[in-house]
PDB file of C-alpha atoms in Angstrom:
ATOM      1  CA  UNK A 281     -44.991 -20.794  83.679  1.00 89.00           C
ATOM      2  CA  UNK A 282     -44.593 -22.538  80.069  1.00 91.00           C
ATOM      3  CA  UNK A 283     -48.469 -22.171  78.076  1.00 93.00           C
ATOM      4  CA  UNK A 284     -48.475 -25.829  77.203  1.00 94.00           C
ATOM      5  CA  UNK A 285     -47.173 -28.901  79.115  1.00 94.00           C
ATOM      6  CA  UNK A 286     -43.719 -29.546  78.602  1.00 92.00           C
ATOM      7  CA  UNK A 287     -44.786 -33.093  76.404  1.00 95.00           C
ATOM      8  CA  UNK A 288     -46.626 -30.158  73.500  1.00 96.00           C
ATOM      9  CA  UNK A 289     -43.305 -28.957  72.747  1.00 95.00           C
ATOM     10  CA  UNK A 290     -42.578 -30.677  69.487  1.00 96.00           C
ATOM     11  CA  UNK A 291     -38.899 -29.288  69.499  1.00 94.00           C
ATOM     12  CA  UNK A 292     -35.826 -28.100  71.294  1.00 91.00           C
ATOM     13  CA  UNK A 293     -36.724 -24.691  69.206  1.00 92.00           C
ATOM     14  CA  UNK A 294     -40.655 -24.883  70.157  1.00 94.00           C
ATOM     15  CA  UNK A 295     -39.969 -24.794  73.992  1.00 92.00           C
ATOM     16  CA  UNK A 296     -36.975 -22.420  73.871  1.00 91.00           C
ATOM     17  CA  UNK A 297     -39.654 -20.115  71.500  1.00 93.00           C
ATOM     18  CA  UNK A 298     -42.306 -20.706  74.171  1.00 93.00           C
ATOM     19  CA  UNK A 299     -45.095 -18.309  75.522  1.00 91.00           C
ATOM     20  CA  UNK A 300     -45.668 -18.089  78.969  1.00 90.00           C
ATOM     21  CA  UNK A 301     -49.015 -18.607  80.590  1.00 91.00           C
ATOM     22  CA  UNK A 302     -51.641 -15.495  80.440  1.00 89.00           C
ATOM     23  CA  UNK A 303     -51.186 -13.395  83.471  1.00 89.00           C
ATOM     24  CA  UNK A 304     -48.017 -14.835  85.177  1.00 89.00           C
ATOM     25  CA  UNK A 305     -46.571 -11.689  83.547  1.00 87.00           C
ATOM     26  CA  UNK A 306     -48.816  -8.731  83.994  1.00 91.00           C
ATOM     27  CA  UNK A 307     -47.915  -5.817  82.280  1.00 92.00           C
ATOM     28  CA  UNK A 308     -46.413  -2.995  84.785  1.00 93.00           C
ATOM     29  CA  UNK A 309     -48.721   0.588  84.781  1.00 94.00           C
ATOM     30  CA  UNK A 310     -45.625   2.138  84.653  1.00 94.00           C
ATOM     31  CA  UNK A 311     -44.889   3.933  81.232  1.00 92.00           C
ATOM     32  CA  UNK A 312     -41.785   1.792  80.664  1.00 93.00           C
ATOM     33  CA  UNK A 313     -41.368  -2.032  80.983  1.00 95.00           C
ATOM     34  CA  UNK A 314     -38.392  -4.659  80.798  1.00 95.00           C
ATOM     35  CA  UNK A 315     -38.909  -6.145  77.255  1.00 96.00           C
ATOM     36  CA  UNK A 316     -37.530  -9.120  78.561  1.00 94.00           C
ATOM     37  CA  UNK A 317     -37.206 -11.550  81.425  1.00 88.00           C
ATOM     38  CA  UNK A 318     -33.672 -11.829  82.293  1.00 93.00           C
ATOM     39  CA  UNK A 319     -30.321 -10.297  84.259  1.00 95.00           C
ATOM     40  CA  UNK A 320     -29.687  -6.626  83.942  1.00 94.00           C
ATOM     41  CA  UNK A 321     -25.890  -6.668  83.328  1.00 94.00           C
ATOM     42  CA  UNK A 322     -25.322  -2.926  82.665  1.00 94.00           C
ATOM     43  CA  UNK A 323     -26.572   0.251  82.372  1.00 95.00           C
ATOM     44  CA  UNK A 324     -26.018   3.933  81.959  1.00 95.00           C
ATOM     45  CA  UNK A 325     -25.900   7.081  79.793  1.00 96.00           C
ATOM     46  CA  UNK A 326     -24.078   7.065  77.147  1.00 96.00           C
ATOM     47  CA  UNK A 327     -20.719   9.317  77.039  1.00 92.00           C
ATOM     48  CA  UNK A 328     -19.405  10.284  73.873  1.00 91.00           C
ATOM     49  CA  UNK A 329     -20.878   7.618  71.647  1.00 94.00           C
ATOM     50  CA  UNK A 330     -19.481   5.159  74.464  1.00 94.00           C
ATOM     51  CA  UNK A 331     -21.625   2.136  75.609  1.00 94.00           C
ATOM     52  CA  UNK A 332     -20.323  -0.103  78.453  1.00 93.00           C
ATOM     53  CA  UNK A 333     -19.996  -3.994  77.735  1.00 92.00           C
ATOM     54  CA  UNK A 334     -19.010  -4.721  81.417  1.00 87.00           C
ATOM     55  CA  UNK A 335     -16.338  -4.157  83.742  1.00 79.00           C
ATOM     56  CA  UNK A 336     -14.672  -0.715  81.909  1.00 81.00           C
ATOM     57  CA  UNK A 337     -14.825  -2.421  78.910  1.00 91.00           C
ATOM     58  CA  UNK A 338     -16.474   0.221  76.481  1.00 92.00           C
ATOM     59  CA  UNK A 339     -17.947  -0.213  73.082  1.00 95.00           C
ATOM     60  CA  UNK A 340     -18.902   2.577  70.648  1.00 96.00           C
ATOM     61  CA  UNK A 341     -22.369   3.458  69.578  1.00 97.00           C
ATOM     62  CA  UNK A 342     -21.847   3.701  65.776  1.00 96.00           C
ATOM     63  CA  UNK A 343     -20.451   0.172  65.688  1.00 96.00           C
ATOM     64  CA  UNK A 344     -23.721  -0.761  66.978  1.00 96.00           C
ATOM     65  CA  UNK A 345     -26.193   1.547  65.413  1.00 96.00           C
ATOM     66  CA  UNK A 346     -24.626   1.743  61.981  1.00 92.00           C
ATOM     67  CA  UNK A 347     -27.285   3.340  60.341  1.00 89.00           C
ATOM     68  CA  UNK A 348     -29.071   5.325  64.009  1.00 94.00           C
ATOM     69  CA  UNK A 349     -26.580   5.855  65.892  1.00 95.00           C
ATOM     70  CA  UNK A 350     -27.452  10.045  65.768  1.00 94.00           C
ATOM     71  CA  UNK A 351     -30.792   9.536  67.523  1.00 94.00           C
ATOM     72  CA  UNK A 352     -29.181   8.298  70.940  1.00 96.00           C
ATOM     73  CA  UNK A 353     -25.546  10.052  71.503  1.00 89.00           C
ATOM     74  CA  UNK A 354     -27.033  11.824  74.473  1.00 88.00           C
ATOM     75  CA  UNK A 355     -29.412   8.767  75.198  1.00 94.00           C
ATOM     76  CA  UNK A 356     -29.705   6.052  77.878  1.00 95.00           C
ATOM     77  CA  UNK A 357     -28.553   2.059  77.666  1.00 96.00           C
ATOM     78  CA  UNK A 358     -29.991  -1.268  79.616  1.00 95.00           C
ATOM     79  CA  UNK A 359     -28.095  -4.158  78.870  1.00 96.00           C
ATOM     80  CA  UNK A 360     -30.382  -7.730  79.990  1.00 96.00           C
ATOM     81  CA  UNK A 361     -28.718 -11.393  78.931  1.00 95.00           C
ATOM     82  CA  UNK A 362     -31.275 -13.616  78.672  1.00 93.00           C
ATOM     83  CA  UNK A 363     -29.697 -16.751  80.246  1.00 91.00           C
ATOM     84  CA  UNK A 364     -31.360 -20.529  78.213  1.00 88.00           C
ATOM     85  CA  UNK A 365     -33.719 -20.957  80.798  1.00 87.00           C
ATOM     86  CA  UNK A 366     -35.325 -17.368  80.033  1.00 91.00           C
ATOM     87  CA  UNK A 367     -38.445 -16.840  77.626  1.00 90.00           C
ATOM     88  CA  UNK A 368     -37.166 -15.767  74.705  1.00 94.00           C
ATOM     89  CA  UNK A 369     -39.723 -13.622  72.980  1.00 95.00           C
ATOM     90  CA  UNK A 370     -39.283  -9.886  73.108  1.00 97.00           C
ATOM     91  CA  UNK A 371     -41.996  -7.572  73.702  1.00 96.00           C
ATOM     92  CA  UNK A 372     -41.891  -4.145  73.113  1.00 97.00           C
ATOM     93  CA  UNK A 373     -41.071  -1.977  76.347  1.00 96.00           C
ATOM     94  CA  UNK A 374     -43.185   1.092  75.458  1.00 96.00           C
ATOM     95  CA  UNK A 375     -46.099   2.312  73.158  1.00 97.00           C
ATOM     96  CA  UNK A 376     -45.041   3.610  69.917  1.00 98.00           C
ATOM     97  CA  UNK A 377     -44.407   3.642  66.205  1.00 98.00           C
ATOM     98  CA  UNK A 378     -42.115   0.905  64.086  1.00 98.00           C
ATOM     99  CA  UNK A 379     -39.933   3.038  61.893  1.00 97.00           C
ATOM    100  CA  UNK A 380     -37.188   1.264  60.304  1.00 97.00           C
ATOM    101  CA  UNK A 381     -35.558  -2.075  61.506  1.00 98.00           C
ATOM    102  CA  UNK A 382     -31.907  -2.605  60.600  1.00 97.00           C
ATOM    103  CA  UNK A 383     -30.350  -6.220  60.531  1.00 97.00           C
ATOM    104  CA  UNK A 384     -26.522  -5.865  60.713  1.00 97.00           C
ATOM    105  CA  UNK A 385     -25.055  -9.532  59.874  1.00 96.00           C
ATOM    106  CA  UNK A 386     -21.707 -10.618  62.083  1.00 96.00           C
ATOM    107  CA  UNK A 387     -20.197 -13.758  64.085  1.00 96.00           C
ATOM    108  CA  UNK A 388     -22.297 -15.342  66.871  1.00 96.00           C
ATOM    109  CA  UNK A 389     -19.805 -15.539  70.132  1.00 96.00           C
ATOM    110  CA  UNK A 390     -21.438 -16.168  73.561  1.00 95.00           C
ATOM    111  CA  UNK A 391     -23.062 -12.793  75.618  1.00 94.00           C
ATOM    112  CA  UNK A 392     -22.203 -14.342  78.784  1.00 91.00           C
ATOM    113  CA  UNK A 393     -19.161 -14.344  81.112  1.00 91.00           C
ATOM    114  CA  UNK A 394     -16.596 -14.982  81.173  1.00 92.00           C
ATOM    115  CA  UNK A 395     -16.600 -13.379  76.982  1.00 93.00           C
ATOM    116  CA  UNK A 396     -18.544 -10.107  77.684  1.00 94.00           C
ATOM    117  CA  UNK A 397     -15.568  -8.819  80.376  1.00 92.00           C
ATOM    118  CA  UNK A 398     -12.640 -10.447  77.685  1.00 92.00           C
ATOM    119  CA  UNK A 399     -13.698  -9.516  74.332  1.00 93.00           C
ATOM    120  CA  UNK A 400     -13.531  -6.388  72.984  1.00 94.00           C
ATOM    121  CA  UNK A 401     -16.570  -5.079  70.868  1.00 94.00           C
ATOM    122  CA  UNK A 402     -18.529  -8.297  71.603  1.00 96.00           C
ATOM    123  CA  UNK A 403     -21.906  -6.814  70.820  1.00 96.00           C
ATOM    124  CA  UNK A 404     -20.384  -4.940  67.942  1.00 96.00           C
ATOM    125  CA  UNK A 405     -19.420  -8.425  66.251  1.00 96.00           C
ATOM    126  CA  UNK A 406     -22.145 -10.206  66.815  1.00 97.00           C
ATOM    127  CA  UNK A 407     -24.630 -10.251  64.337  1.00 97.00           C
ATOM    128  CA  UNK A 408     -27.944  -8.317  65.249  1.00 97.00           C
ATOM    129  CA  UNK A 409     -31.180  -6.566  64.724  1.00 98.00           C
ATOM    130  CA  UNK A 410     -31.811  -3.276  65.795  1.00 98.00           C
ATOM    131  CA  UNK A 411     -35.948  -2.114  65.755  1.00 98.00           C
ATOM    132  CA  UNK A 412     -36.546   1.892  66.284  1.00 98.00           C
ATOM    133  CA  UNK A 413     -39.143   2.639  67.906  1.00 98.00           C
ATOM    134  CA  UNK A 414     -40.783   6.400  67.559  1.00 97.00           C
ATOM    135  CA  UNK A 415     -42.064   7.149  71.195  1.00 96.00           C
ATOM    136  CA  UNK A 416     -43.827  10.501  72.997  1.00 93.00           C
ATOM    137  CA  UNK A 417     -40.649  11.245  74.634  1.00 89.00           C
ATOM    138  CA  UNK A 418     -38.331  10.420  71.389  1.00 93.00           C
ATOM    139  CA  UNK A 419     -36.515   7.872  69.611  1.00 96.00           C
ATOM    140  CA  UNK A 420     -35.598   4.191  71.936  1.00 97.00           C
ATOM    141  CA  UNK A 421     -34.530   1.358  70.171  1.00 97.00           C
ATOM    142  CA  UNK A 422     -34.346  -2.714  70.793  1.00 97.00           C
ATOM    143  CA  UNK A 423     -30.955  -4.439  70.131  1.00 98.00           C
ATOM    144  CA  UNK A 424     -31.116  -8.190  69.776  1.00 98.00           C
ATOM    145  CA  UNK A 425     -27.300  -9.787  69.820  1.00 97.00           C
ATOM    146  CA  UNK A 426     -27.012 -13.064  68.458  1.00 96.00           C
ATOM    147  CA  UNK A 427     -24.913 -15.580  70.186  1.00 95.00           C
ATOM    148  CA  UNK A 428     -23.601 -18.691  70.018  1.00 94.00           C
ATOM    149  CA  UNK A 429     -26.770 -21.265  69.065  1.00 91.00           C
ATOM    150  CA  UNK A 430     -28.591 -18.420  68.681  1.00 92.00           C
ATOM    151  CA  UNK A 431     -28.474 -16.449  66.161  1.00 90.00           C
ATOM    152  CA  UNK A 432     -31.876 -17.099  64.202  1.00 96.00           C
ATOM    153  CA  UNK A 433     -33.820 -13.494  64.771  1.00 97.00           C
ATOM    154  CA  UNK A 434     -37.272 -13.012  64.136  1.00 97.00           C
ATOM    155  CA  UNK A 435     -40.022 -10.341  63.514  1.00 98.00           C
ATOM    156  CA  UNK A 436     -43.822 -10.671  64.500  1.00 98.00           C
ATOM    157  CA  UNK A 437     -44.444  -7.244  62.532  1.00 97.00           C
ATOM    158  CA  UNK A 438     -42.193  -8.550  59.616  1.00 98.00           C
ATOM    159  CA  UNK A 439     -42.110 -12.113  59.186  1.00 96.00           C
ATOM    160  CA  UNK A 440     -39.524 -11.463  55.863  1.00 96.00           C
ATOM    161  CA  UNK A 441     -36.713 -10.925  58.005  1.00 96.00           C
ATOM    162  CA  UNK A 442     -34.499 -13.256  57.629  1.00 94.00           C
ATOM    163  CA  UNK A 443     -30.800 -13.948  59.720  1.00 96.00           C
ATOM    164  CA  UNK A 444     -28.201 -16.282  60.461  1.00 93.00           C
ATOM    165  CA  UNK A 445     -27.474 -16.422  56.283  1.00 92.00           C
ATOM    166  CA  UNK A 446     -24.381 -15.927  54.031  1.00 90.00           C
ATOM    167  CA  UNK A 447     -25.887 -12.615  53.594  1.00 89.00           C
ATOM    168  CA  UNK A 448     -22.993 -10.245  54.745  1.00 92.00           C
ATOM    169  CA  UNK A 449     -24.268  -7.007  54.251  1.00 94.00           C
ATOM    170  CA  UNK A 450     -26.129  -4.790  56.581  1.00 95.00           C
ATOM    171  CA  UNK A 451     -29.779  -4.368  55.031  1.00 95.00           C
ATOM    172  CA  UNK A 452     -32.558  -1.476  56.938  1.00 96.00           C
ATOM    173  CA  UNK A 453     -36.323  -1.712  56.498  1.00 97.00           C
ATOM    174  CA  UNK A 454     -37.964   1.842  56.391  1.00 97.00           C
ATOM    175  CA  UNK A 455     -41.677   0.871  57.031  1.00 98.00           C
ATOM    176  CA  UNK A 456     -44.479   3.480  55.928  1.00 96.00           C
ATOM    177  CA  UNK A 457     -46.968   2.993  57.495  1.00 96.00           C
ATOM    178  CA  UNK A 458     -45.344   2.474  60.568  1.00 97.00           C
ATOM    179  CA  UNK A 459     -46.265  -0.630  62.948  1.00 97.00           C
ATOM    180  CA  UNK A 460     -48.407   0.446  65.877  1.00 98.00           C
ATOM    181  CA  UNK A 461     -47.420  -1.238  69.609  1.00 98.00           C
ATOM    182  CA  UNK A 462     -48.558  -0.975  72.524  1.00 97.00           C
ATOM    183  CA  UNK A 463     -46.315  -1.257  75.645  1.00 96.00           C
ATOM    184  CA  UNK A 464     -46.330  -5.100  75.909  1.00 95.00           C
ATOM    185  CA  UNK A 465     -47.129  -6.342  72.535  1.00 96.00           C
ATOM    186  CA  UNK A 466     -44.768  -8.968  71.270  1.00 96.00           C
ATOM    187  CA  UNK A 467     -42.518  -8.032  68.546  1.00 97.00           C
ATOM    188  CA  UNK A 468     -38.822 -10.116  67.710  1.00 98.00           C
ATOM    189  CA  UNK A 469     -38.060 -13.656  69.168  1.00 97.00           C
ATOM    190  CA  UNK A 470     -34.411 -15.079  69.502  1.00 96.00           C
ATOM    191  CA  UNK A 471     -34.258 -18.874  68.132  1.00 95.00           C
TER     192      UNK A 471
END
């Protein structure tokens, strides 16, 4: 399903970066899409600014939404680990409006098991990127964890962004104009 042959792919990052070939991926006519291919791990509303990591192991919405963490207290989570052999762009799940991004700097432990069911806060550590998206029906947002070997973030709409630094502090984008996508479009890639 890669675009090119496996022998274009220049570097370990080019092929894990890779797009896939036009149409094995048609877009669903449904209004929402997975942003992602990969393993739904959880999912749920979320209960009093709790989020579930897995197996009862809870994780609080402000922790991970510093800065927007009052748009979704009464809202909805999907958790999906991208496993290596997964493409890892990210395209956006719904039409909208890019408002703000957020990039909240942190350590870069694995997302898989056996650490998401023994450490506490995992996604809360890990440094991320959080893009809000202003929809028909609201406010959704896209949370990219780092991990281990991948923590390197990037933005199609804003190519300044810039992770995996000493930076330590948490720095949010406010963009006016906003960034026009359409249910599909391609917006962050993990490296």
């Amino acid at each position: 399903e890669t675009e090119l042959p496996l022998k274009r792919y220049p570097t370990l990052n080019a092929f894990f970066t890779r797009n896939l070939k036009q149409g094995c991926r048609p877009i669903a006519t449904t209004e929402i899409v997975s942003p992602v291919d990969g393993k739904c791990l959880e999912w749920g509303d979320i209960h009093e600014g709790q989020l579930l990591q897995a197996k009862g192991l809870p994780y609080r919405l402000e922790d991970l939404l510093p800065d927007s963490a009052h748009f979704f207290k009464d809202g909805a989570f999907l958790t999906i680990y991208l496993a290596p052999s997964d493409c890892h762009r990210i395209f956006s799940p719904l039409e909208g409006e890019i408002s703000q991004m957020t990039h909240i700097p942190g350590i870069l432990k694995p997302v898989r098991e056996p650490h998401i069911s023994h450490t506490p806060q995992l996604y809360t550590k890990n440094e991320r990127v959080s893009t809000l998206i202003k929809t028909r029906h609201g406010m959704a947002t896209l949370v990219l964890v780092g991990a281990t070997n991948v923590g390197n973030m990037s933005a199609t709409f804003d190519p300044s962004l810039r992770t995996n630094t000493d930076n330590k502090n948490v720095s949010t984008r406010d963009y006016s104009p906003t960034h026009d996508i359409k249910k599909g479009d391609w917006i962050h890639t993990f490296h």
